[in-house]
């Protein structure tokens, strides 16, 4: 799924058009994802033409304070801090520390070297599913998507890959996308994220940082997603029960999401 050609926001994507089986697809223009919006130009045609009504910011308080969102014209902001609980328990997790870690190879090696990086991201992905703040945040997102009269909605974190990637996985799974489509959509951000972080990766390696460690920090890999999916399976048995019981989203909201966000495939 290629990124939309916006210059003022990285990793901007429309889930619309993705196949859902049975001759259905995701409705274009209603659910979008991106990286942070601190440089967004509301007047840029590629942004203004989307008509975004709601922005859901999945970042921590520190991230929001450092780089506040600039909103599309007429949009309202909903804060849904996925990692608030995980932060309180374990300190700022790597998904929320990318820029700090990429400027300090010694710090990155200390916290994430020697194979620790993938384990750290796997723990974070499990927290998306099981922590109170994770459940509250993804419940808020789905509630917005299923609200009567809802318009185009964009959700994002910092790089638009981890917290945002799990949000896309939940939405697509609810809509009936198969495992291959969900996984392909999740992995499709790698090119855009590497482009956005290329200067920082070059600086990291120039200071002696491990390039493989840098790529594991800024990219997404199948085992990160697998950790969250396993957490769903172990705790709830299915995505449907995770949404109903884990997130507390009523069935009527889920049905409205499906009605709004699916169309006949073209």
CSV table of C-alpha atoms in Angstrom, one decimal:
chain,number,residue,atom,x,y,z
A,1,UNK,CA,0.0,0.0,0.0
A,2,UNK,CA,1.9,3.1,-1.2
A,3,UNK,CA,2.0,6.3,0.9
A,4,UNK,CA,-0.1,9.2,-0.3
A,5,UNK,CA,2.0,12.0,-2.0
A,6,UNK,CA,2.0,14.5,0.9
A,7,UNK,CA,5.2,16.5,1.5
A,8,UNK,CA,4.2,17.9,4.9
A,9,UNK,CA,3.4,14.6,6.7
A,10,UNK,CA,5.3,11.3,6.5
A,11,UNK,CA,3.8,7.8,6.0
A,12,UNK,CA,0.3,9.1,5.1
A,13,UNK,CA,-1.8,6.2,3.9
A,14,UNK,CA,-5.5,5.5,3.1
A,15,UNK,CA,-6.7,2.0,4.1
A,16,UNK,CA,-9.3,2.4,1.4
A,17,UNK,CA,-9.2,-0.1,-1.4
A,18,UNK,CA,-7.7,-3.0,0.6
A,19,UNK,CA,-9.4,-6.3,-0.2
A,20,UNK,CA,-11.7,-7.8,2.5
A,21,UNK,CA,-12.9,-10.9,0.6
A,22,UNK,CA,-16.4,-11.8,-0.6
A,23,UNK,CA,-16.1,-9.1,-3.2
A,24,UNK,CA,-15.7,-6.3,-0.6
A,25,UNK,CA,-13.0,-3.7,0.1
A,26,UNK,CA,-12.3,-0.9,2.6
A,27,UNK,CA,-14.2,2.3,1.7
A,28,UNK,CA,-11.7,4.8,0.4
A,29,UNK,CA,-11.1,8.1,2.2
A,30,UNK,CA,-12.6,7.3,5.6
A,31,UNK,CA,-9.8,5.8,7.6
A,32,UNK,CA,-6.2,7.0,7.2
A,33,UNK,CA,-2.9,6.5,9.1
A,34,UNK,CA,0.3,8.5,9.3
A,35,UNK,CA,3.3,9.6,11.3
A,36,UNK,CA,3.2,12.6,13.6
A,37,UNK,CA,1.6,15.8,12.2
A,38,UNK,CA,4.0,18.4,13.7
A,39,UNK,CA,4.9,19.7,10.2
A,40,UNK,CA,1.6,19.2,8.5
A,41,UNK,CA,0.5,22.0,6.2
A,42,UNK,CA,-3.3,22.1,6.3
A,43,UNK,CA,-3.3,23.9,2.9
A,44,UNK,CA,-1.3,21.3,1.1
A,45,UNK,CA,-3.7,19.9,-1.6
A,46,UNK,CA,-2.9,16.3,-0.8
A,47,UNK,CA,-4.0,16.9,2.8
A,48,UNK,CA,-6.8,19.4,2.3
A,49,UNK,CA,-8.5,17.2,-0.2
A,50,UNK,CA,-8.9,14.4,2.4
A,51,UNK,CA,-11.4,16.3,4.4
A,52,UNK,CA,-10.2,14.8,7.7
A,53,UNK,CA,-12.7,15.5,10.5
A,54,UNK,CA,-11.0,13.7,13.4
A,55,UNK,CA,-7.3,13.1,14.3
A,56,UNK,CA,-6.6,10.4,16.9
A,57,UNK,CA,-3.1,11.0,18.4
A,58,UNK,CA,-1.7,7.7,19.9
A,59,UNK,CA,1.5,9.3,21.3
A,60,UNK,CA,2.6,9.8,24.9
A,61,UNK,CA,2.4,13.1,26.7
A,62,UNK,CA,6.2,13.7,26.3
A,63,UNK,CA,5.9,13.1,22.5
A,64,UNK,CA,2.9,15.4,22.1
A,65,UNK,CA,4.7,18.1,24.1
A,66,UNK,CA,7.9,17.9,22.1
A,67,UNK,CA,6.2,17.9,18.7
A,68,UNK,CA,2.5,19.1,18.9
A,69,UNK,CA,0.2,18.2,16.1
A,70,UNK,CA,-0.8,20.7,13.5
A,71,UNK,CA,-4.4,19.7,12.5
A,72,UNK,CA,-6.1,19.7,9.1
A,73,UNK,CA,-8.5,22.5,8.7
A,74,UNK,CA,-11.7,21.8,10.6
A,75,UNK,CA,-10.5,18.7,12.3
A,76,UNK,CA,-10.8,18.0,16.0
A,77,UNK,CA,-8.1,16.2,18.1
A,78,UNK,CA,-8.6,13.1,20.3
A,79,UNK,CA,-5.7,12.1,22.5
A,80,UNK,CA,-5.4,8.3,23.1
A,81,UNK,CA,-2.1,7.6,24.9
A,82,UNK,CA,-1.6,3.9,24.2
A,83,UNK,CA,1.7,3.6,26.2
A,84,UNK,CA,0.8,5.6,29.4
A,85,UNK,CA,0.7,2.5,31.6
A,86,UNK,CA,3.6,0.8,29.9
A,87,UNK,CA,5.6,4.0,30.4
A,88,UNK,CA,4.8,4.1,34.1
A,89,UNK,CA,5.9,0.5,34.6
A,90,UNK,CA,9.0,0.2,32.4
A,91,UNK,CA,10.2,3.7,31.5
A,92,UNK,CA,9.8,5.2,28.0
A,93,UNK,CA,9.6,2.2,25.7
A,94,UNK,CA,11.6,2.1,22.4
A,95,UNK,CA,8.5,2.9,20.3
A,96,UNK,CA,8.4,6.3,22.0
A,97,UNK,CA,12.1,6.9,22.2
A,98,UNK,CA,13.2,6.4,18.6
A,99,UNK,CA,14.8,9.8,18.0
A,100,UNK,CA,16.6,9.8,21.3
A,101,UNK,CA,18.0,6.3,20.8
A,102,UNK,CA,19.0,7.1,17.2
A,103,UNK,CA,21.1,10.0,18.3
A,104,UNK,CA,23.0,8.0,21.0
A,105,UNK,CA,24.4,4.7,19.7
A,106,UNK,CA,25.9,3.9,23.2
A,107,UNK,CA,22.5,4.3,24.8
A,108,UNK,CA,20.8,2.3,22.1
A,109,UNK,CA,23.4,-0.5,22.5
A,110,UNK,CA,23.0,-0.5,26.3
A,111,UNK,CA,19.2,-0.8,26.2
A,112,UNK,CA,18.6,-2.7,23.0
A,113,UNK,CA,21.8,-4.3,21.8
A,114,UNK,CA,22.6,-8.0,21.9
A,115,UNK,CA,19.2,-9.0,20.6
A,116,UNK,CA,17.2,-7.0,23.2
A,117,UNK,CA,15.6,-4.8,20.6
A,118,UNK,CA,13.1,-7.3,19.2
A,119,UNK,CA,12.3,-8.6,22.7
A,120,UNK,CA,11.6,-5.0,23.8
A,121,UNK,CA,9.3,-4.3,20.9
A,122,UNK,CA,7.5,-7.6,21.4
A,123,UNK,CA,6.8,-6.6,25.0
A,124,UNK,CA,5.5,-3.2,23.9
A,125,UNK,CA,3.2,-4.8,21.3
A,126,UNK,CA,1.8,-7.1,24.0
A,127,UNK,CA,1.1,-4.0,26.1
A,128,UNK,CA,-0.9,-2.6,23.2
A,129,UNK,CA,-3.3,-5.4,23.8
A,130,UNK,CA,-3.2,-6.0,27.6
A,131,UNK,CA,-2.5,-2.7,29.3
A,132,UNK,CA,-5.3,-0.5,30.6
A,133,UNK,CA,-4.1,2.5,28.6
A,134,UNK,CA,-3.8,0.4,25.4
A,135,UNK,CA,-7.3,-0.9,25.8
A,136,UNK,CA,-8.7,2.5,26.5
A,137,UNK,CA,-6.9,4.0,23.5
A,138,UNK,CA,-8.0,1.5,21.0
A,139,UNK,CA,-11.5,1.5,22.3
A,140,UNK,CA,-11.6,5.2,21.8
A,141,UNK,CA,-10.4,4.9,18.3
A,142,UNK,CA,-13.0,2.2,17.4
A,143,UNK,CA,-15.7,4.2,19.1
A,144,UNK,CA,-14.9,7.2,16.9
A,145,UNK,CA,-14.9,5.1,13.8
A,146,UNK,CA,-18.3,3.7,14.7
A,147,UNK,CA,-19.9,7.0,15.7
A,148,UNK,CA,-23.1,8.0,13.8
A,149,UNK,CA,-22.2,10.7,11.3
A,150,UNK,CA,-18.5,10.2,11.6
A,151,UNK,CA,-16.3,11.6,8.8
A,152,UNK,CA,-12.8,10.8,7.6
A,153,UNK,CA,-10.6,9.9,10.5
A,154,UNK,CA,-6.8,9.8,10.7
A,155,UNK,CA,-4.9,8.0,13.5
A,156,UNK,CA,-1.1,8.3,14.1
A,157,UNK,CA,1.8,8.0,16.5
A,158,UNK,CA,5.3,9.2,16.0
A,159,UNK,CA,6.7,7.2,13.1
A,160,UNK,CA,3.3,5.7,12.1
A,161,UNK,CA,4.4,2.1,12.4
A,162,UNK,CA,3.9,0.5,15.9
A,163,UNK,CA,0.9,1.9,17.8
A,164,UNK,CA,-0.5,3.0,14.4
A,165,UNK,CA,0.3,-0.4,12.8
A,166,UNK,CA,-1.6,-2.2,15.6
A,167,UNK,CA,-4.6,0.1,15.1
A,168,UNK,CA,-4.7,-0.7,11.4
A,169,UNK,CA,-4.4,-4.4,12.1
A,170,UNK,CA,-7.4,-4.3,14.5
A,171,UNK,CA,-9.5,-2.3,12.1
A,172,UNK,CA,-8.7,-4.4,9.1
A,173,UNK,CA,-9.3,-7.6,11.0
A,174,UNK,CA,-12.7,-6.4,12.2
A,175,UNK,CA,-13.6,-5.6,8.6
A,176,UNK,CA,-12.8,-9.2,7.5
A,177,UNK,CA,-9.3,-8.8,5.9
A,178,UNK,CA,-7.4,-12.1,5.8
A,179,UNK,CA,-4.1,-12.7,7.5
A,180,UNK,CA,-2.1,-12.1,4.4
A,181,UNK,CA,-3.6,-8.7,3.7
A,182,UNK,CA,-3.2,-7.6,7.3
A,183,UNK,CA,0.4,-8.6,7.4
A,184,UNK,CA,1.2,-7.0,4.1
A,185,UNK,CA,-0.4,-3.8,5.1
A,186,UNK,CA,1.5,-3.8,8.4
A,187,UNK,CA,4.9,-4.4,6.7
A,188,UNK,CA,4.2,-1.9,3.9
A,189,UNK,CA,5.3,1.0,6.0
A,190,UNK,CA,9.0,-0.1,6.1
A,191,UNK,CA,10.1,1.8,2.9
A,192,UNK,CA,8.5,5.1,4.0
A,193,UNK,CA,9.8,4.9,7.5
A,194,UNK,CA,13.3,4.1,6.3
A,195,UNK,CA,13.2,7.1,4.0
A,196,UNK,CA,11.9,9.4,6.8
A,197,UNK,CA,14.6,8.3,9.2
A,198,UNK,CA,17.4,7.9,6.7
A,199,UNK,CA,19.4,11.0,7.9
A,200,UNK,CA,19.2,9.8,11.5
A,201,UNK,CA,20.3,6.2,10.5
A,202,UNK,CA,23.2,7.6,8.6
A,203,UNK,CA,24.2,9.7,11.6
A,204,UNK,CA,23.8,6.7,13.9
A,205,UNK,CA,26.0,4.5,11.9
A,206,UNK,CA,28.6,7.3,11.4
A,207,UNK,CA,28.9,7.4,15.2
A,208,UNK,CA,29.6,3.7,15.2
A,209,UNK,CA,26.1,2.5,15.8
A,210,UNK,CA,25.0,-1.0,14.6
A,211,UNK,CA,23.0,-0.5,11.4
A,212,UNK,CA,21.0,-3.7,12.0
A,213,UNK,CA,20.0,-2.4,15.4
A,214,UNK,CA,18.9,0.9,13.8
A,215,UNK,CA,16.8,-0.9,11.2
A,216,UNK,CA,15.2,-3.1,14.0
A,217,UNK,CA,14.3,0.1,15.8
A,218,UNK,CA,12.8,2.1,13.0
A,219,UNK,CA,11.3,-0.7,11.0
A,220,UNK,CA,8.6,-3.3,11.6
A,221,UNK,CA,9.1,-7.0,11.5
A,222,UNK,CA,6.6,-9.9,11.5
A,223,UNK,CA,7.5,-11.0,15.0
A,224,UNK,CA,6.4,-7.7,16.5
A,225,UNK,CA,2.9,-8.1,15.0
A,226,UNK,CA,3.0,-11.8,16.0
A,227,UNK,CA,3.5,-10.9,19.6
A,228,UNK,CA,0.4,-8.7,19.7
A,229,UNK,CA,-1.7,-11.3,17.8
A,230,UNK,CA,-0.5,-14.0,20.3
A,231,UNK,CA,-1.5,-11.8,23.2
A,232,UNK,CA,-5.0,-11.5,21.7
A,233,UNK,CA,-5.2,-15.3,21.2
A,234,UNK,CA,-4.0,-16.1,24.7
A,235,UNK,CA,-6.2,-13.6,26.5
A,236,UNK,CA,-9.3,-13.6,24.4
A,237,UNK,CA,-9.2,-16.4,21.8
A,238,UNK,CA,-10.1,-14.2,18.8
A,239,UNK,CA,-10.0,-10.6,17.5
A,240,UNK,CA,-13.8,-10.4,17.8
A,241,UNK,CA,-13.6,-11.2,21.5
A,242,UNK,CA,-10.7,-8.9,22.1
A,243,UNK,CA,-12.7,-6.0,20.7
A,244,UNK,CA,-15.9,-7.0,22.5
A,245,UNK,CA,-14.5,-8.1,25.8
A,246,UNK,CA,-11.0,-6.7,26.0
A,247,UNK,CA,-11.8,-3.3,24.6
A,248,UNK,CA,-15.4,-3.2,25.7
A,249,UNK,CA,-16.7,-2.1,22.2
A,250,UNK,CA,-20.4,-3.0,21.9
A,251,UNK,CA,-21.4,-5.2,18.9
A,252,UNK,CA,-23.6,-2.4,17.5
A,253,UNK,CA,-20.5,-0.1,17.2
A,254,UNK,CA,-18.6,-2.9,15.5
A,255,UNK,CA,-21.5,-3.3,13.0
A,256,UNK,CA,-21.6,0.4,12.3
A,257,UNK,CA,-17.9,0.3,11.6
A,258,UNK,CA,-18.4,-2.5,9.1
A,259,UNK,CA,-21.3,-0.8,7.4
A,260,UNK,CA,-19.4,2.5,7.1
A,261,UNK,CA,-16.0,1.2,6.1
A,262,UNK,CA,-16.8,-1.5,3.5
A,263,UNK,CA,-17.9,-1.2,-0.1
A,264,UNK,CA,-18.2,-3.5,-3.1
A,265,UNK,CA,-14.8,-4.0,-4.6
A,266,UNK,CA,-14.2,-2.2,-7.8
